[in-house]
Short mmCIF file of C-alpha atoms in Angstrom, two decimals:
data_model
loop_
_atom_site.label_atom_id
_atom_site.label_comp_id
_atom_site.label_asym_id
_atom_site.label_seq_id
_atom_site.Cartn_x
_atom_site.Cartn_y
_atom_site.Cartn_z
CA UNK A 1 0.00 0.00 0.00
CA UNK A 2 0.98 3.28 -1.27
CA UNK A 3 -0.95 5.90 1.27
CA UNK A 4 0.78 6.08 4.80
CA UNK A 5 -0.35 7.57 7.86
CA UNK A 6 1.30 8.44 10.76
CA UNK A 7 0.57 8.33 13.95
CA UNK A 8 2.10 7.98 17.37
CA UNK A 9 -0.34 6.27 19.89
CA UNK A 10 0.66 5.65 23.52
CA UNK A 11 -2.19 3.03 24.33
CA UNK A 12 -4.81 1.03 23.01
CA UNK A 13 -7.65 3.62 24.16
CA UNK A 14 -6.13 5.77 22.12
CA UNK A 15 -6.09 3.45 18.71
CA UNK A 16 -9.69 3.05 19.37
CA UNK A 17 -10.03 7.09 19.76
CA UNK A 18 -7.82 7.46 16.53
CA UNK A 19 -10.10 5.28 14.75
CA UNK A 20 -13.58 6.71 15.36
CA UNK A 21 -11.67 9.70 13.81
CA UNK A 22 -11.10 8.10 11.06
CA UNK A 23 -14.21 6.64 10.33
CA UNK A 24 -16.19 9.43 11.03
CA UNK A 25 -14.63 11.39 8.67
CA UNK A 26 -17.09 13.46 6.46
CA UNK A 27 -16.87 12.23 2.93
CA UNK A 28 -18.70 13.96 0.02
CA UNK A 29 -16.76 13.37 -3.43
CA UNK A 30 -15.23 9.91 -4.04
CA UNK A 31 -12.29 10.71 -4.18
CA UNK A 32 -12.33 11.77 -0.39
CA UNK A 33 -14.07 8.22 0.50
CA UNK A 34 -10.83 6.77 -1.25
CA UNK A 35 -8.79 8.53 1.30
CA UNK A 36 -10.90 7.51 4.56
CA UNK A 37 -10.80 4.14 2.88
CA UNK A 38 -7.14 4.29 2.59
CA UNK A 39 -6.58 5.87 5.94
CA UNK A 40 -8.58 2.86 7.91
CA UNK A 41 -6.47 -0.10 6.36
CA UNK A 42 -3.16 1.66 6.84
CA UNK A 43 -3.75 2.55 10.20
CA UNK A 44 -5.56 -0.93 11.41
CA UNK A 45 -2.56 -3.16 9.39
CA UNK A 46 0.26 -1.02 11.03
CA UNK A 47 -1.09 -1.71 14.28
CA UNK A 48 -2.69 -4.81 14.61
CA UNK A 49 0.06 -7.03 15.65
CA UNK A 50 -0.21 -4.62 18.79
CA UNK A 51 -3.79 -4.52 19.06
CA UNK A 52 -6.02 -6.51 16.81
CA UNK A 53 -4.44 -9.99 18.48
CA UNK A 54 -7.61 -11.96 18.22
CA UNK A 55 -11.10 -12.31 16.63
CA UNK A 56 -13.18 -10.32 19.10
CA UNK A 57 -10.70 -7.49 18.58
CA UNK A 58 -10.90 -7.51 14.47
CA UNK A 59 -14.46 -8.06 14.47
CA UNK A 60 -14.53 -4.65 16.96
CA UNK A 61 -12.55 -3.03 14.30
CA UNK A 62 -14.78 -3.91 11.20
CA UNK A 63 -17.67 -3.01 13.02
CA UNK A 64 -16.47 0.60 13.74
CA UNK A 65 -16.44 0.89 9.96
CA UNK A 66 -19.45 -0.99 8.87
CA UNK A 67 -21.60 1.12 11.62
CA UNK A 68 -20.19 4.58 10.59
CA UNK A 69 -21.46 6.90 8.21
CA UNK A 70 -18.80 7.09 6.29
CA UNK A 71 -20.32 3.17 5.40
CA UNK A 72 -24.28 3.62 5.76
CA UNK A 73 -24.03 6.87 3.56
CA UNK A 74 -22.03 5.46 0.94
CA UNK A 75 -22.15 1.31 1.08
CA UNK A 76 -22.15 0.44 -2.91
CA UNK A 77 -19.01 2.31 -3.58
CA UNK A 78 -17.13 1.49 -0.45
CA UNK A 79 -18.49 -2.19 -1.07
CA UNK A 80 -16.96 -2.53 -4.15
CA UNK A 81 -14.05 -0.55 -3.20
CA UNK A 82 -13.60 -3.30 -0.40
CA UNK A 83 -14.37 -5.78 -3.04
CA UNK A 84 -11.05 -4.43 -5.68
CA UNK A 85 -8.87 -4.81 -2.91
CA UNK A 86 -9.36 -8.29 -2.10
CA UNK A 87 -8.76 -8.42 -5.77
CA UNK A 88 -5.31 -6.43 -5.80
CA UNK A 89 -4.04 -6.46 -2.03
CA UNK A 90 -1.14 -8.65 -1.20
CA UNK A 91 0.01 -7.78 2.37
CA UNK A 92 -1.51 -10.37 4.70
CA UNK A 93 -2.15 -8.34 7.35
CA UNK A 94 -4.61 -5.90 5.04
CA UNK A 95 -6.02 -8.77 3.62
CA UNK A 96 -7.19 -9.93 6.82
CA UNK A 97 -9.16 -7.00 7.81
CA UNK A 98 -10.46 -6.95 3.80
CA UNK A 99 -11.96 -10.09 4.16
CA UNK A 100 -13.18 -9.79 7.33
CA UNK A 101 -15.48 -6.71 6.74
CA UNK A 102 -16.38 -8.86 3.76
CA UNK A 103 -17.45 -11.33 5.67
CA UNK A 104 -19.40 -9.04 8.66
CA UNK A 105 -20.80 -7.36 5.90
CA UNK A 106 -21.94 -10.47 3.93
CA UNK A 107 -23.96 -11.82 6.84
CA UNK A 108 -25.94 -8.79 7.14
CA UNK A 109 -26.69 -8.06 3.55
CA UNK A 110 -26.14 -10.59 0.88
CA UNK A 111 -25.68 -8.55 -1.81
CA UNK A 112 -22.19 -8.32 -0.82
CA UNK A 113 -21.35 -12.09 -1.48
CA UNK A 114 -23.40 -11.24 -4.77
CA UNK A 115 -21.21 -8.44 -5.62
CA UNK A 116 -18.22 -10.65 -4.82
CA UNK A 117 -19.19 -13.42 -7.39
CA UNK A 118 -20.51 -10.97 -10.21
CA UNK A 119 -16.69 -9.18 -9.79
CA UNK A 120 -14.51 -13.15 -9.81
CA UNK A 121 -13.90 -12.99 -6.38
CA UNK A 122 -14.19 -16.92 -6.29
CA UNK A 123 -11.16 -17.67 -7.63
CA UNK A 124 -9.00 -15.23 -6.20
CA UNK A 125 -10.51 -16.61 -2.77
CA UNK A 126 -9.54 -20.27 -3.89
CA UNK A 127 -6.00 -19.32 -4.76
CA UNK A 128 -5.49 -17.69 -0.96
CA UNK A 129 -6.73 -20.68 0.71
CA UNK A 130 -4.48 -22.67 -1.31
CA UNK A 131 -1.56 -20.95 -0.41
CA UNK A 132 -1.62 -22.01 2.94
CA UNK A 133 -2.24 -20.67 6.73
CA UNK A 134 1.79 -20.26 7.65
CA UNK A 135 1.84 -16.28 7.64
CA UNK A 136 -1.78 -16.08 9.63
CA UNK A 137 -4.09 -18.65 10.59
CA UNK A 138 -6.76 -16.34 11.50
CA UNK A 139 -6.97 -14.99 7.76
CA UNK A 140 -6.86 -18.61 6.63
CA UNK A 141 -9.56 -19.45 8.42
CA UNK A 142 -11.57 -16.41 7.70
CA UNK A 143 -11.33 -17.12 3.84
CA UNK A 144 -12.97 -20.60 4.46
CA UNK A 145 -15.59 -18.52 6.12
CA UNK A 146 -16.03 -16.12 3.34
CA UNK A 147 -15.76 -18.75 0.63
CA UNK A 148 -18.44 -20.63 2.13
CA UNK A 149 -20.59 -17.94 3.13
CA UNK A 150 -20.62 -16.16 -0.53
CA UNK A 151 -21.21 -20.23 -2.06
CA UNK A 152 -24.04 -20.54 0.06
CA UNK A 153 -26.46 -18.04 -1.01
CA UNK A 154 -25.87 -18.25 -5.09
CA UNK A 155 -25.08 -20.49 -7.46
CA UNK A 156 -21.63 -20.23 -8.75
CA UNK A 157 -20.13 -19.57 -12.18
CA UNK A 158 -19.88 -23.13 -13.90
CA UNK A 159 -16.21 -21.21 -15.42
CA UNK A 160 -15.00 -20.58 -11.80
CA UNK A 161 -15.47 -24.27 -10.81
CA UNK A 162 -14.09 -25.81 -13.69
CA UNK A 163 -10.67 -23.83 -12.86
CA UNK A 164 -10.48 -25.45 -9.40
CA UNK A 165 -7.63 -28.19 -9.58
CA UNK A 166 -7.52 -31.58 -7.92
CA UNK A 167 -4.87 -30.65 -5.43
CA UNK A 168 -6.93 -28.16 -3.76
CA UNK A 169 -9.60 -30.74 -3.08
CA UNK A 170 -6.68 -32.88 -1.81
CA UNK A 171 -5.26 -29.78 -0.29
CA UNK A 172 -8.44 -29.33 1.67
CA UNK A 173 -9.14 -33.43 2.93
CA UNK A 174 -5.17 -32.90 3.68
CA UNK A 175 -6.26 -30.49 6.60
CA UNK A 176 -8.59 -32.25 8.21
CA UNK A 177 -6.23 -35.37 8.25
CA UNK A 178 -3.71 -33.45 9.75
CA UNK A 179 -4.83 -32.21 12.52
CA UNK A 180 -7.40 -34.72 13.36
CA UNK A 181 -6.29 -35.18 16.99
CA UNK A 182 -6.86 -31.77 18.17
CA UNK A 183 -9.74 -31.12 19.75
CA UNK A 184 -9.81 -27.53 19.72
CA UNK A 185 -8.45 -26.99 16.16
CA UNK A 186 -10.69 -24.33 14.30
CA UNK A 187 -10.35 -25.52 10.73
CA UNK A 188 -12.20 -28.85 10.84
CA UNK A 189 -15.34 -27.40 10.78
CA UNK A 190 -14.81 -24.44 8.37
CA UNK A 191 -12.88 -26.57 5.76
CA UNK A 192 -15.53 -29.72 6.05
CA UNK A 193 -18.71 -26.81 5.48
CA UNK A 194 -16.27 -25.72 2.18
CA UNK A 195 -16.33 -29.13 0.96
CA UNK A 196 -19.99 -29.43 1.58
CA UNK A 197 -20.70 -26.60 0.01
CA UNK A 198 -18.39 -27.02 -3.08
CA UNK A 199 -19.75 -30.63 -3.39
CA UNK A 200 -23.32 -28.96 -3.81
CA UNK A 201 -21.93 -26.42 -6.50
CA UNK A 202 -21.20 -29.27 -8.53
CA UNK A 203 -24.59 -31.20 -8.52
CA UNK A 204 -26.78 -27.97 -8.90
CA UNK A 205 -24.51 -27.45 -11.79
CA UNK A 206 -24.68 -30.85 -12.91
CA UNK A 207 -28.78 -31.57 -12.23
CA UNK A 208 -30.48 -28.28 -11.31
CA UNK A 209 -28.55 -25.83 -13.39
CA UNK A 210 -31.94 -23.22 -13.74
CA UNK A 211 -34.05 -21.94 -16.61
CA UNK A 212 -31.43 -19.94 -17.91
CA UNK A 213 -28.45 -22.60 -18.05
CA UNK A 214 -28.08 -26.07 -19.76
CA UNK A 215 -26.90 -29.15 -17.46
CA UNK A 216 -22.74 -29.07 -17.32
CA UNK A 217 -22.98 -32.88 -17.93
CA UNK A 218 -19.28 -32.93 -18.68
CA UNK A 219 -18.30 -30.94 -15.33
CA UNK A 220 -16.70 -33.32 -13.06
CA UNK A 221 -17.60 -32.83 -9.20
CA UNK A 222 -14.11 -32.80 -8.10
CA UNK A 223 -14.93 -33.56 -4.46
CA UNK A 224 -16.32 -37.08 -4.92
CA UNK A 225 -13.51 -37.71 -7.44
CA UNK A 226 -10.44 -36.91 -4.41
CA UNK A 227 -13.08 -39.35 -2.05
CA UNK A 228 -13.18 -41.94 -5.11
CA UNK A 229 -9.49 -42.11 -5.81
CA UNK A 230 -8.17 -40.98 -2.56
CA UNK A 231 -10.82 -41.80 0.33
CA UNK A 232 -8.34 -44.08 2.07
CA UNK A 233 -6.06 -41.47 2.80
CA UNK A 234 -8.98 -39.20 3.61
CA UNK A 235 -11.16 -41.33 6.42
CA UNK A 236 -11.36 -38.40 8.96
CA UNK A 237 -13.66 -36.39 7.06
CA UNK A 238 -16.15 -38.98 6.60
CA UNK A 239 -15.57 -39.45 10.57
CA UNK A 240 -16.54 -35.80 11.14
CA UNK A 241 -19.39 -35.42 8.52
CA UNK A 242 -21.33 -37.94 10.23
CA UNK A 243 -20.48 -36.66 14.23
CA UNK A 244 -21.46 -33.25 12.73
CA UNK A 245 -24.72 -34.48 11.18
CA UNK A 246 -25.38 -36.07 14.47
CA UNK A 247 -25.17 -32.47 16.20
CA UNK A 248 -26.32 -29.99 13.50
CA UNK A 249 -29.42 -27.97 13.97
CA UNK A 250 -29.14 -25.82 10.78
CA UNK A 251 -31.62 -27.36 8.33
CA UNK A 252 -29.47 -26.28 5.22
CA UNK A 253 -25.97 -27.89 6.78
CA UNK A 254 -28.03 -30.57 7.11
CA UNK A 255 -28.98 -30.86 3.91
CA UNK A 256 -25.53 -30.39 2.94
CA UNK A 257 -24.21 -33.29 4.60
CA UNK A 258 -26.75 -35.66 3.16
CA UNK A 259 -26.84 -34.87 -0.39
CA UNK A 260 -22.79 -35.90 -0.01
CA UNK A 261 -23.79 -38.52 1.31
CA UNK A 262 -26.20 -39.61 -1.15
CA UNK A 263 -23.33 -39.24 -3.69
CA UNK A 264 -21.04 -41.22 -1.93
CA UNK A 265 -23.70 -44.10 -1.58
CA UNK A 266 -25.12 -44.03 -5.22
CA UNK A 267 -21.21 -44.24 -6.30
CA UNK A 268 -19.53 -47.21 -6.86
CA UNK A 269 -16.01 -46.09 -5.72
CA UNK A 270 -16.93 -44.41 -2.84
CA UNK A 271 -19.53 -47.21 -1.97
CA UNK A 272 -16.78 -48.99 1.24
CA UNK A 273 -15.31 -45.14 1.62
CA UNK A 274 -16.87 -45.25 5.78
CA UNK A 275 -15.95 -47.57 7.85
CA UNK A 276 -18.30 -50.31 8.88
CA UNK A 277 -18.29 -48.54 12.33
CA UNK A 278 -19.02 -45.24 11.21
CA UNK A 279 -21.78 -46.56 8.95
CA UNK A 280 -23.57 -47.95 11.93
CA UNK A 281 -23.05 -44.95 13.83
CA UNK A 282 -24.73 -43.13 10.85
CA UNK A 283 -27.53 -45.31 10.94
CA UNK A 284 -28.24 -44.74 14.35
CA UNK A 285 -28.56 -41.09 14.21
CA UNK A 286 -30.82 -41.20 11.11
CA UNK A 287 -33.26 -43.47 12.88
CA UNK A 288 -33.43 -40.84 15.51
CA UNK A 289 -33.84 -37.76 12.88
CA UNK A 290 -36.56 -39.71 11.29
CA UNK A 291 -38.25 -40.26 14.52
CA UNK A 292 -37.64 -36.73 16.06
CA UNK A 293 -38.40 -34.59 13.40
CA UNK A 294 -41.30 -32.45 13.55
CA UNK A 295 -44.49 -33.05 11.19
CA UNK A 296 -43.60 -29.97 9.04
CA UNK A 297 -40.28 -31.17 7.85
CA UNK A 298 -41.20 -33.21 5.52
CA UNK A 299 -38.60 -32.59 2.68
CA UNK A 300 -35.88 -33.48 5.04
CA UNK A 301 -37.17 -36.77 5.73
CA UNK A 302 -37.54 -37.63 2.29
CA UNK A 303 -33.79 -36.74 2.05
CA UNK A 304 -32.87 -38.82 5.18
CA UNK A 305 -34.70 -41.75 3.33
CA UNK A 306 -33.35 -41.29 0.01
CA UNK A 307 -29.82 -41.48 1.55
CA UNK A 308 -30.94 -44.40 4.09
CA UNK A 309 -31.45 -46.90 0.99
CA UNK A 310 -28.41 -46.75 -0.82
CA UNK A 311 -26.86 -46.91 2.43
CA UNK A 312 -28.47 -50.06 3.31
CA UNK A 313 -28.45 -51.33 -0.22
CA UNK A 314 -24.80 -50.77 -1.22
CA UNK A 315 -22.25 -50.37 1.74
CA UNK A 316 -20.69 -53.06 3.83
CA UNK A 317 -24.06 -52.85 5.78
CA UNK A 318 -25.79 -55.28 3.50
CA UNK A 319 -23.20 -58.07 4.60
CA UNK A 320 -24.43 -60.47 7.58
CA UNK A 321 -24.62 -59.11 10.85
CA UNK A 322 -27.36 -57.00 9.66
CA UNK A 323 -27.52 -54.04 11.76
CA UNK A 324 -30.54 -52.75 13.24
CA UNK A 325 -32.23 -54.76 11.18
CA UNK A 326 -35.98 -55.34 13.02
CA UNK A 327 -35.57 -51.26 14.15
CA UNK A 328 -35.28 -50.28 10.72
CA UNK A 329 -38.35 -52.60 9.60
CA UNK A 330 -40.21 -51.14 12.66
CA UNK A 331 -39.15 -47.56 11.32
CA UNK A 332 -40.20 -48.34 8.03
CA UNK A 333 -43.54 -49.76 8.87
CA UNK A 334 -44.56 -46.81 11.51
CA UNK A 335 -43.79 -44.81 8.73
CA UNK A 336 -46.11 -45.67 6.24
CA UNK A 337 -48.78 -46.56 8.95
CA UNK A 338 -52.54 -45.68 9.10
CA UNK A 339 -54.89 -44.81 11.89
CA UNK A 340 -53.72 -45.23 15.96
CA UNK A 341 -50.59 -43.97 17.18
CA UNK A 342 -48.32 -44.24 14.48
CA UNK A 343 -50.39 -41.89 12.40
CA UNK A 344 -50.38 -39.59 15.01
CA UNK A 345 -46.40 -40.01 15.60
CA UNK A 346 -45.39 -39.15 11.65
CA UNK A 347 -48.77 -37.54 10.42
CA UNK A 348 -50.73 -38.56 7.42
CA UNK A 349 -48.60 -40.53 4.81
CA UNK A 350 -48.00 -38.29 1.77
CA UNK A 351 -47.47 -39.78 -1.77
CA UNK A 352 -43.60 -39.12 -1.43
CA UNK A 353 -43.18 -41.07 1.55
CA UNK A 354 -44.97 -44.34 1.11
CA UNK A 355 -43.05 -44.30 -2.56
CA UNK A 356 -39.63 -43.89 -0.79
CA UNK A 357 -40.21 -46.47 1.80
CA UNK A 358 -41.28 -49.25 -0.70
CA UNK A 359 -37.92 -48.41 -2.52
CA UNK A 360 -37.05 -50.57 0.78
CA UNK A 361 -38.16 -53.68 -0.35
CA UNK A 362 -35.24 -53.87 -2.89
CA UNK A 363 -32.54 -54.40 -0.32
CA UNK A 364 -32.71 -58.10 -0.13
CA UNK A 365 -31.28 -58.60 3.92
CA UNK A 366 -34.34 -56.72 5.11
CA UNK A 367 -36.63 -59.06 3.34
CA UNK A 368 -37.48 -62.18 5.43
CA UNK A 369 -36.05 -65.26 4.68
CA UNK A 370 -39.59 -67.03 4.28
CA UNK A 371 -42.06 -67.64 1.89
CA UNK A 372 -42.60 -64.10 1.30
CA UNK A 373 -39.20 -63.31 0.02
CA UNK A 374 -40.54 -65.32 -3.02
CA UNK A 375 -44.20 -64.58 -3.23
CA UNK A 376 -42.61 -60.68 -5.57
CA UNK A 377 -41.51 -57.68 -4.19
CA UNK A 378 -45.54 -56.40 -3.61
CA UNK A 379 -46.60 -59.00 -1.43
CA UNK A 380 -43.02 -58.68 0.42
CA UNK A 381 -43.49 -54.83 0.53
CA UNK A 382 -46.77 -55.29 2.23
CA UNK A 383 -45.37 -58.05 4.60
CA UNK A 384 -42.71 -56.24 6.03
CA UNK A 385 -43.29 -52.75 5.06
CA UNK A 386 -46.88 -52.39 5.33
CA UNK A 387 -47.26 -50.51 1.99
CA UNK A 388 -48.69 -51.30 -1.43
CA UNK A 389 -45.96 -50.67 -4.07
CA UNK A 390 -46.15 -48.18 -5.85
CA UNK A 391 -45.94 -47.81 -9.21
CA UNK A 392 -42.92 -46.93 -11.02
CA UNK A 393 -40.69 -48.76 -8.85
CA UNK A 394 -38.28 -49.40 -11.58
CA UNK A 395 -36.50 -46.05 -11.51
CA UNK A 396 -33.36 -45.24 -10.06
CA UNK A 397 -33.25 -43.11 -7.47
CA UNK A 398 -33.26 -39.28 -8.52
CA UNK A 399 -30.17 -37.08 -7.74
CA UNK A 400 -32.36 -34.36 -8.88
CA UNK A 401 -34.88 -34.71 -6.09
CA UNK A 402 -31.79 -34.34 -3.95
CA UNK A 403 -30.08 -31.44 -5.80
CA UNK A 404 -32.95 -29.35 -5.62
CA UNK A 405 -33.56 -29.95 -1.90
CA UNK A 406 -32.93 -26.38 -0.18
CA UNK A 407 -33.14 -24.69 3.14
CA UNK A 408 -32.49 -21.00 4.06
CA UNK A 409 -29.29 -20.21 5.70
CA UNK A 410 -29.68 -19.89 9.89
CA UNK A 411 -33.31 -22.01 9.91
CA UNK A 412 -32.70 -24.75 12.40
CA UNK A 413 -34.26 -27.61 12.46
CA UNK A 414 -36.85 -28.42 14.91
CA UNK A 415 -38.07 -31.22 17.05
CA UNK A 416 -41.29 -32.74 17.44
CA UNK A 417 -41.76 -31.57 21.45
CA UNK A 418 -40.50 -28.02 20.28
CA UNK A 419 -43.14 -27.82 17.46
CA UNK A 420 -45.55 -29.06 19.81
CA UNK A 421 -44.85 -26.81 22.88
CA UNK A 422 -44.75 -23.82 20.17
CA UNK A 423 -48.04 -24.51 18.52
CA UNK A 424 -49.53 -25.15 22.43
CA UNK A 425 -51.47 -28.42 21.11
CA UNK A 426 -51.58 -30.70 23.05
CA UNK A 427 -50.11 -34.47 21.99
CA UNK A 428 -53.15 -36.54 20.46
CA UNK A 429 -51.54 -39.62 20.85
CA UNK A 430 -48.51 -41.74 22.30
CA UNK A 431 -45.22 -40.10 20.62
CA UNK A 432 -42.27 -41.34 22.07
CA UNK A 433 -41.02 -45.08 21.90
CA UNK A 434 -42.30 -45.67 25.88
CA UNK A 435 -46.03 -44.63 25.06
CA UNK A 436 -45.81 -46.42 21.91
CA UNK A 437 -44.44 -49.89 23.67
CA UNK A 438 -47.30 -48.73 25.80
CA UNK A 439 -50.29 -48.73 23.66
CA UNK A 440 -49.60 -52.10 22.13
CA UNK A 441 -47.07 -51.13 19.73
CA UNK A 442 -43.57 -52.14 19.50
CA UNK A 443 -40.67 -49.29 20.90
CA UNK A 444 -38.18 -48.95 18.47
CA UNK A 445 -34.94 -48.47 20.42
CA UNK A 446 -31.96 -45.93 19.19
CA UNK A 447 -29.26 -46.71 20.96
CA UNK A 448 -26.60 -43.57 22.23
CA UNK A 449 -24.98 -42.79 18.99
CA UNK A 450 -21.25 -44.81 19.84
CA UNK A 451 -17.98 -42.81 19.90
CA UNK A 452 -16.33 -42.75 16.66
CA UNK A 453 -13.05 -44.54 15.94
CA UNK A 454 -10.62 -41.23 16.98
CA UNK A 455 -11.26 -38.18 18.69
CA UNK A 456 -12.89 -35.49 16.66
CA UNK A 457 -12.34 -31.92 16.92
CA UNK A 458 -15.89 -31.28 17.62
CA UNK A 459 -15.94 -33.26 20.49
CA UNK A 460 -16.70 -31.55 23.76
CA UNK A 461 -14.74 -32.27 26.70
CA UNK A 462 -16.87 -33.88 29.42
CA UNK A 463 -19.52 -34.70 26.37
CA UNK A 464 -20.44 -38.55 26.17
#
């Protein structure tokens, strides 16, 4: 940076006093807003070794400008000022407070992340990850933020993803591997979300590409290809994905995790990628989502069940012991069931369920080994499933219905006592597995999800 300032401050109070100065500085032309502009990063860089040392203190700092007037009067120019400067600006220390009003600003108004993708700020973003977090950690962890954060809301340019390169996928798995045994590392769960995300990019591109784009049938999604050719070098991630589905509230994370998943299950390389462990693990904790979730989340059950068959139908689960084999047929049939308190538990059945659920009947170990496993996959379905099958069975699975499965950034999921206690009705029926057991039904146990092979980063200490 050209512009210097000079200053001579004997205490933090008075870089803070300094600062308001600057910010409150009365701007009319642009080129004066240039100079405030100016003034603010060379003053914050050449002191934030002494006082900016953590992420309350930047954050302080971002805010001062973001809440001035020398923002609110003028926020399209000074956004895209901010904006060419990510774009040109080389000094670490800059960059970090560049991307982090970015970011602050991003979360309150999205048309900055807009902005940033209309101006090809996604691959200047993908070549600072990629150059490491040696100089500052903070900044390299802020970038994941900001990557993920601008991916989330729009759909990228099909150019910008075809010029990420295999090693930055590997790059990326690479972190999480390395530092798996840290408990309080802080990249885990921005680089896994930047996967996620990434890994979404690529099927909306691929399946759901919108009215004004044709499918990019010949764009390779570059995150299940590093999983395909490289997932044995790569386990932790899977590890985490499936802890971090277990805790996740946020509908669209989610979401996120799952349609992964679903790629990872419907692929024949990537079919063994879990271990048999962590596939039983997972199974637990979608037996539990199905059950909790409220009545009005409906589209993410269909997802949990559109991932739960290729699961069961294609990973090492379908080899003898079967796991949770009469919960999952209990699941299945309380699902689908009519009148009493299984009605009451899951609602009315919808179209889209009972046609998901008799996809079931195709994974032969959950079929009994009796008559019925011969008497054709209706009379089985209606045996074990309690469901006619519908018709149509034939057809594969759609990645599209999965694609096109979205959720609003920040809307957490909810739980079936929650919705209840909110809406003040009071519960018709038996609803959890005691009350069920209860009224003549059979419980269907979930066992306390089991601890996964090593310790993940999003453990918490003193957390079963």
């Amino acid at each position: 940076m050209e512009f210097e300032v000079s200053y001579q401050l004997d205490d933090e109070q008075q870089f803070w006093d300094e600062l308001d100065d600057i910010v409150s500085a009365q701007c009319p032309t642009h080129g004066l807003l240039d100079d405030a502009l100016r003034s603010y990063l060379s003053f914050t860089t050449k002191y934030k070794e002494e006082y900016l040392q953590n992420d309350y203190d930047i954050a302080r700092c971002c805010f001062k400008l973001l809440e001035s007037g020398l923002f609110s009067f003028h926020k399209n120019y000074v956004r895209r000022q901010i904006v060419f400067s990510l774009l040109e600006e080389d000094s670490v220390d800059t960059l970090h407070l560049i991307v982090a009003l970015l970011l602050f600003d991003g979360r309150e108004n999205e048309a900055t992340f807009e902005l940033m993708n209309e101006e090809g700020i996604f691959p200047r973003l993908i070549e600072l990850i990629h150059k490491g977090m040696d100089d500052d950690a903070g900044l390299h962890r802020m970038l994941l933020e900001l990557l993920y954060e601008m991916s989330r809301i729009q759909r990228l340019r099909i150019q910008d993803l075809i010029l990420i390169e295999d090693d930055f996928f590997q790059y990326l798995f690479g972190i999480i591997e390395g530092v798996s045994d840290d408990v309080n590392d802080p990249y885990h769960y921005p680089t896994i979300r930047v996967l996620l995300i990434l890994n979404e990019q690529y099927m909306v591109s691929a399946h759901d590409p919108g009215p004004d784009r044709s499918p990019a049938t010949n764009l390779t999604n570059k995150v299940i290809k590093t999983l395909s050719t490289h997932g044995s070098a790569f386990k932790t991630f899977g590890e985490n994905i499936i802890l971090l589905l277990n805790r996740e509230s946020e509908t669209s994370l989610q979401l996120l995790i799952l349609k992964l998943l679903y790629l990872l299950f419907t692929t024949p390389s990537t079919y063994e990628y879990f271990y048999t462990n962590d596939l039983r693990v997972l199974v637990d904790v979608i037996i539990r989502n199905l059950l909790d979730l409220p009545l009005s989340a409906s589209p993410l059950r269909h997802t949990y069940l559109r991932v739960l068959y290729p699961l069961l139908a294609h990973t090492q689960l379908k080899n003898p012991p079967h796991y949770k084999k009469d919960e999952l047929l209990r699941l299945l049939n309380m699902m689908t069931a009519t009148g009493g308190a299984m009605e009451v538990h899951f609602g009315a059945v919808d179209e889209t369920t009972k046609r998901l659920v008799g996809r079931f009947v195709r994974v032969p170990w959950l079929q009994e080994e009796t008559e019925e496993a011969t008497s054709g996959e209706g009379a089985v379905a209606r045996k074990l499933l309690g469901v006619e099958m519908p018709g149509g069975m034939t057809s594969n699975l759609s990645v599209v219905e999965v694609t096109t499965q979205k959720e609003r950034p920040g809307v957490l999921t909810g739980n079936r006592q929650r919705e209840e206690q909110e809406n003040g009705s009071p519960r018709a029926g038996p609803q959890t597995n005691e009350e069920i057991s209860a009224s003549g039904g059979e419980s269907l146990s979930v066992s306390t999800v089991p601890a996964l092979q090593e310790r993940s980063p999003f453990e918490v200490e003193g957390e079963g």
